[in-house]
PDB file of C-alpha atoms in Angstrom:
ATOM      1  CA  UNK A 410       0.444  -0.018   0.022  1.00 66.00           C
ATOM      2  CA  UNK A 411       1.269   3.110  -0.682  1.00 71.00           C
ATOM      3  CA  UNK A 412       2.558   5.429   2.231  1.00 81.00           C
ATOM      4  CA  UNK A 413       0.600   8.305   3.317  1.00 81.00           C
ATOM      5  CA  UNK A 414       1.510  11.708   1.784  1.00 77.00           C
ATOM      6  CA  UNK A 415       2.271  14.145   4.490  1.00 81.00           C
ATOM      7  CA  UNK A 416       2.273  17.368   2.272  1.00 81.00           C
ATOM      8  CA  UNK A 417      -0.769  19.425   0.560  1.00 85.00           C
ATOM      9  CA  UNK A 418      -0.625  17.709  -3.019  1.00 81.00           C
ATOM     10  CA  UNK A 419      -2.762  18.616  -6.169  1.00 84.00           C
ATOM     11  CA  UNK A 420      -2.965  16.586  -9.376  1.00 84.00           C
ATOM     12  CA  UNK A 421      -2.734  17.682 -12.891  1.00 86.00           C
ATOM     13  CA  UNK A 422      -4.837  16.548 -15.744  1.00 88.00           C
ATOM     14  CA  UNK A 423      -3.905  16.973 -19.274  1.00 90.00           C
ATOM     15  CA  UNK A 424      -6.800  17.638 -21.397  1.00 94.00           C
ATOM     16  CA  UNK A 425     -10.795  18.007 -20.618  1.00 96.00           C
ATOM     17  CA  UNK A 426     -12.271  14.985 -18.704  1.00 96.00           C
ATOM     18  CA  UNK A 427     -15.159  13.945 -17.147  1.00 97.00           C
ATOM     19  CA  UNK A 428     -16.208  13.318 -13.770  1.00 96.00           C
ATOM     20  CA  UNK A 429     -19.175  10.568 -13.416  1.00 96.00           C
ATOM     21  CA  UNK A 430     -21.070   9.902 -10.120  1.00 96.00           C
ATOM     22  CA  UNK A 431     -22.969   7.320  -9.518  1.00 94.00           C
ATOM     23  CA  UNK A 432     -24.584   5.691  -6.394  1.00 92.00           C
ATOM     24  CA  UNK A 433     -27.344   3.705  -4.828  1.00 90.00           C
ATOM     25  CA  UNK A 434     -29.699   4.664  -1.927  1.00 90.00           C
ATOM     26  CA  UNK A 435     -31.503   1.436  -0.325  1.00 88.00           C
ATOM     27  CA  UNK A 436     -35.014   2.810   0.293  1.00 90.00           C
ATOM     28  CA  UNK A 437     -36.603  -0.674   1.480  1.00 91.00           C
ATOM     29  CA  UNK A 438     -34.140  -1.883   3.635  1.00 93.00           C
ATOM     30  CA  UNK A 439     -36.107  -5.160   4.026  1.00 95.00           C
ATOM     31  CA  UNK A 440     -36.540  -6.156   0.508  1.00 89.00           C
ATOM     32  CA  UNK A 441     -32.898  -7.655  -0.017  1.00 90.00           C
ATOM     33  CA  UNK A 442     -33.687  -9.063  -3.033  1.00 88.00           C
ATOM     34  CA  UNK A 443     -34.133  -6.160  -4.606  1.00 84.00           C
ATOM     35  CA  UNK A 444     -31.141  -3.870  -3.559  1.00 86.00           C
ATOM     36  CA  UNK A 445     -28.269  -6.333  -2.618  1.00 89.00           C
ATOM     37  CA  UNK A 446     -28.047  -7.419  -6.628  1.00 86.00           C
ATOM     38  CA  UNK A 447     -27.549  -3.591  -7.124  1.00 84.00           C
ATOM     39  CA  UNK A 448     -24.851  -3.521  -4.748  1.00 87.00           C
ATOM     40  CA  UNK A 449     -23.222  -6.725  -5.897  1.00 89.00           C
ATOM     41  CA  UNK A 450     -22.835  -5.477  -9.560  1.00 88.00           C
ATOM     42  CA  UNK A 451     -20.709  -2.925  -8.761  1.00 90.00           C
ATOM     43  CA  UNK A 452     -17.461  -4.746  -8.060  1.00 91.00           C
ATOM     44  CA  UNK A 453     -16.917  -6.596 -11.086  1.00 93.00           C
ATOM     45  CA  UNK A 454     -17.660  -3.756 -12.967  1.00 92.00           C
ATOM     46  CA  UNK A 455     -14.945  -1.459 -10.965  1.00 92.00           C
ATOM     47  CA  UNK A 456     -12.413  -4.568 -11.388  1.00 94.00           C
ATOM     48  CA  UNK A 457     -13.364  -4.620 -15.217  1.00 94.00           C
ATOM     49  CA  UNK A 458     -12.740  -0.926 -15.369  1.00 93.00           C
ATOM     50  CA  UNK A 459      -9.501  -0.972 -13.263  1.00 90.00           C
ATOM     51  CA  UNK A 460      -7.842  -3.578 -15.991  1.00 92.00           C
ATOM     52  CA  UNK A 461      -9.089  -1.784 -18.777  1.00 93.00           C
ATOM     53  CA  UNK A 462      -7.639   1.585 -18.905  1.00 91.00           C
ATOM     54  CA  UNK A 463      -7.916   1.617 -22.854  1.00 93.00           C
ATOM     55  CA  UNK A 464     -11.843   1.909 -21.863  1.00 94.00           C
ATOM     56  CA  UNK A 465     -10.956   5.461 -21.158  1.00 94.00           C
ATOM     57  CA  UNK A 466     -12.198   5.213 -17.361  1.00 94.00           C
ATOM     58  CA  UNK A 467      -8.752   7.132 -15.867  1.00 92.00           C
ATOM     59  CA  UNK A 468      -9.542   6.162 -12.054  1.00 89.00           C
ATOM     60  CA  UNK A 469     -12.038   5.587  -9.550  1.00 90.00           C
ATOM     61  CA  UNK A 470     -12.755   6.948  -5.767  1.00 87.00           C
ATOM     62  CA  UNK A 471     -14.611   4.113  -3.924  1.00 86.00           C
ATOM     63  CA  UNK A 472     -17.105   4.807  -0.530  1.00 82.00           C
ATOM     64  CA  UNK A 473     -20.060   4.196   0.817  1.00 80.00           C
ATOM     65  CA  UNK A 474     -23.029   6.004  -0.584  1.00 81.00           C
ATOM     66  CA  UNK A 475     -20.983   6.833  -3.862  1.00 92.00           C
ATOM     67  CA  UNK A 476     -18.708   6.193  -6.258  1.00 92.00           C
ATOM     68  CA  UNK A 477     -16.189   9.104  -8.463  1.00 93.00           C
ATOM     69  CA  UNK A 478     -15.261   8.018 -11.731  1.00 94.00           C
ATOM     70  CA  UNK A 479     -12.756  10.154 -13.880  1.00 94.00           C
ATOM     71  CA  UNK A 480     -13.196   9.407 -17.696  1.00 95.00           C
ATOM     72  CA  UNK A 481     -10.759  10.813 -20.454  1.00 96.00           C
ATOM     73  CA  UNK A 482     -14.709  11.703 -22.500  1.00 96.00           C
ATOM     74  CA  UNK A 483     -18.329  11.591 -22.468  1.00 97.00           C
ATOM     75  CA  UNK A 484     -17.842   9.541 -25.787  1.00 97.00           C
ATOM     76  CA  UNK A 485     -15.855   6.863 -23.532  1.00 96.00           C
ATOM     77  CA  UNK A 486     -17.978   6.430 -20.500  1.00 96.00           C
ATOM     78  CA  UNK A 487     -20.511   6.161 -23.011  1.00 95.00           C
ATOM     79  CA  UNK A 488     -19.291   3.487 -25.278  1.00 95.00           C
ATOM     80  CA  UNK A 489     -18.016   1.334 -22.249  1.00 94.00           C
ATOM     81  CA  UNK A 490     -21.860   1.635 -20.499  1.00 93.00           C
ATOM     82  CA  UNK A 491     -23.536   0.751 -23.941  1.00 94.00           C
ATOM     83  CA  UNK A 492     -21.166  -2.011 -24.594  1.00 92.00           C
ATOM     84  CA  UNK A 493     -22.962  -5.379 -24.415  1.00 90.00           C
ATOM     85  CA  UNK A 494     -19.641  -7.413 -24.455  1.00 90.00           C
ATOM     86  CA  UNK A 495     -18.678  -5.647 -20.935  1.00 88.00           C
ATOM     87  CA  UNK A 496     -19.878  -6.386 -17.679  1.00 87.00           C
ATOM     88  CA  UNK A 497     -22.176  -3.237 -17.184  1.00 91.00           C
ATOM     89  CA  UNK A 498     -24.493  -3.463 -19.740  1.00 85.00           C
ATOM     90  CA  UNK A 499     -26.215  -6.579 -18.931  1.00 87.00           C
ATOM     91  CA  UNK A 500     -26.360  -5.536 -14.758  1.00 84.00           C
ATOM     92  CA  UNK A 501     -28.117  -2.878 -16.353  1.00 85.00           C
ATOM     93  CA  UNK A 502     -30.461  -4.957 -18.213  1.00 86.00           C
ATOM     94  CA  UNK A 503     -30.940  -6.867 -15.411  1.00 84.00           C
ATOM     95  CA  UNK A 504     -31.326  -4.025 -12.686  1.00 82.00           C
ATOM     96  CA  UNK A 505     -34.255  -2.651 -15.264  1.00 80.00           C
ATOM     97  CA  UNK A 506     -35.471  -6.425 -15.193  1.00 83.00           C
ATOM     98  CA  UNK A 507     -35.759  -6.617 -11.305  1.00 78.00           C
ATOM     99  CA  UNK A 508     -37.349  -3.083 -10.422  1.00 75.00           C
ATOM    100  CA  UNK A 509     -39.294  -2.404 -13.453  1.00 75.00           C
ATOM    101  CA  UNK A 510     -42.166  -2.157 -11.619  1.00 73.00           C
ATOM    102  CA  UNK A 511     -41.066  -1.599  -7.765  1.00 73.00           C
ATOM    103  CA  UNK A 512     -38.595   1.748  -8.462  1.00 75.00           C
ATOM    104  CA  UNK A 513     -39.193   2.644  -4.921  1.00 86.00           C
ATOM    105  CA  UNK A 514     -37.528  -0.058  -3.163  1.00 86.00           C
ATOM    106  CA  UNK A 515     -34.277   0.679  -4.460  1.00 86.00           C
ATOM    107  CA  UNK A 516     -32.938   3.960  -5.990  1.00 87.00           C
ATOM    108  CA  UNK A 517     -29.896   4.453  -8.383  1.00 87.00           C
ATOM    109  CA  UNK A 518     -28.770   7.966  -9.480  1.00 92.00           C
ATOM    110  CA  UNK A 519     -25.258   9.004 -11.370  1.00 94.00           C
ATOM    111  CA  UNK A 520     -24.602  12.718 -12.330  1.00 97.00           C
ATOM    112  CA  UNK A 521     -22.120  13.638 -15.358  1.00 97.00           C
ATOM    113  CA  UNK A 522     -19.813  16.647 -15.330  1.00 97.00           C
ATOM    114  CA  UNK A 523     -17.353  17.637 -18.532  1.00 97.00           C
ATOM    115  CA  UNK A 524     -14.163  19.412 -16.945  1.00 96.00           C
ATOM    116  CA  UNK A 525     -12.508  22.041 -19.270  1.00 95.00           C
ATOM    117  CA  UNK A 526      -8.670  21.262 -19.484  1.00 91.00           C
ATOM    118  CA  UNK A 527      -7.119  23.565 -16.508  1.00 87.00           C
ATOM    119  CA  UNK A 528     -10.558  24.571 -14.763  1.00 90.00           C
ATOM    120  CA  UNK A 529     -10.321  22.423 -11.763  1.00 87.00           C
ATOM    121  CA  UNK A 530      -9.211  22.505  -8.612  1.00 85.00           C
ATOM    122  CA  UNK A 531      -7.779  19.375  -6.680  1.00 84.00           C
ATOM    123  CA  UNK A 532      -6.344  19.873  -3.163  1.00 84.00           C
ATOM    124  CA  UNK A 533      -5.270  16.576  -1.324  1.00 83.00           C
ATOM    125  CA  UNK A 534      -3.243  16.695   2.080  1.00 84.00           C
ATOM    126  CA  UNK A 535      -2.114  13.122   4.302  1.00 83.00           C
ATOM    127  CA  UNK A 536      -3.779  11.181   1.488  1.00 80.00           C
ATOM    128  CA  UNK A 537      -2.397   8.242  -0.315  1.00 75.00           C
ATOM    129  CA  UNK A 538      -1.395   8.748  -3.951  1.00 69.00           C
ATOM    130  CA  UNK A 539      -3.091   5.344  -5.903  1.00 66.00           C
ATOM    131  CA  UNK A 540      -3.030   4.908  -9.284  1.00 48.00           C
ATOM    132  CA  UNK A 541      -6.090   3.068  -9.707  1.00 49.00           C
ATOM    133  CA  UNK A 542      -8.108   5.867  -7.756  1.00 66.00           C
ATOM    134  CA  UNK A 543      -7.338   9.328  -9.099  1.00 68.00           C
ATOM    135  CA  UNK A 544      -5.918  10.422 -12.537  1.00 78.00           C
ATOM    136  CA  UNK A 545      -3.205  12.726 -13.264  1.00 78.00           C
ATOM    137  CA  UNK A 546       0.167  13.292 -11.949  1.00 77.00           C
ATOM    138  CA  UNK A 547       0.833  13.913  -8.505  1.00 75.00           C
ATOM    139  CA  UNK A 548       2.457  16.836  -7.783  1.00 77.00           C
ATOM    140  CA  UNK A 549       3.680  19.099  -4.378  1.00 80.00           C
ATOM    141  CA  UNK A 550       0.994  21.836  -4.456  1.00 76.00           C
ATOM    142  CA  UNK A 551       3.949  24.417  -4.154  1.00 65.00           C
ATOM    143  CA  UNK A 552       5.546  23.196  -7.555  1.00 54.00           C
ATOM    144  CA  UNK A 553       1.937  23.130  -9.008  1.00 51.00           C
ATOM    145  CA  UNK A 554       1.824  26.997  -7.631  1.00 54.00           C
ATOM    146  CA  UNK A 555       5.090  27.842  -8.966  1.00 52.00           C
ATOM    147  CA  UNK A 556       3.997  27.024 -12.600  1.00 54.00           C
ATOM    148  CA  UNK A 557       0.161  28.253 -12.448  1.00 55.00           C
ATOM    149  CA  UNK A 558       0.100  31.147 -10.204  1.00 56.00           C
ATOM    150  CA  UNK A 559      -0.979  31.667  -6.586  1.00 52.00           C
ATOM    151  CA  UNK A 560      -2.942  28.933  -4.949  1.00 47.00           C
ATOM    152  CA  UNK A 561      -4.519  31.162  -2.489  1.00 48.00           C
ATOM    153  CA  UNK A 562      -7.140  32.171  -5.001  1.00 47.00           C
ATOM    154  CA  UNK A 563      -9.394  29.138  -6.077  1.00 53.00           C
ATOM    155  CA  UNK A 564     -10.997  31.004  -8.298  1.00 56.00           C
ATOM    156  CA  UNK A 565      -7.892  31.360 -10.141  1.00 59.00           C
ATOM    157  CA  UNK A 566      -7.058  27.544 -10.120  1.00 53.00           C
ATOM    158  CA  UNK A 567     -10.411  26.942 -11.285  1.00 59.00           C
ATOM    159  CA  UNK A 568     -10.680  29.484 -14.374  1.00 60.00           C
ATOM    160  CA  UNK A 569     -13.505  31.612 -12.753  1.00 60.00           C
ATOM    161  CA  UNK A 570     -14.002  35.104 -13.777  1.00 61.00           C
ATOM    162  CA  UNK A 571     -14.935  37.174 -10.736  1.00 57.00           C
ATOM    163  CA  UNK A 572     -18.491  38.177 -10.127  1.00 53.00           C
ATOM    164  CA  UNK A 573     -19.343  41.819 -10.609  1.00 51.00           C
TER     165      UNK A 573
END
């Protein structure tokens, strides 16, 4: 396991990318036959993505309640999601068959964001830099600040104009 870096770090990601958030909500805990298959479907999908970087998945952060993925593009994300030879599509079809008439038992959600090159902020302090989790190149914030400007202004790092 990588060592914890006791410093303020950032990542630099080349080019545009997509952030994909996905989660599940158990609405009726007693209906385990509805939500457990959804819960169990995700680990094999994530393992498949880790094993195939050519899919365009740049990294995945796993936590309870939400998974954060970084993708090279929306086209890469969609191509994977709709590929019947990959693990996601059969799991999606099975979910819809199982929950079609009972959508209130278990909920799933996702959000997709397109991030333009250089218009983001990433700060990590006291974290382990693991290749399979976060995309890009880890570097100390001070080195990033030297190349890209004063880190005290979040607005500058995120490429935002001040409000009038």
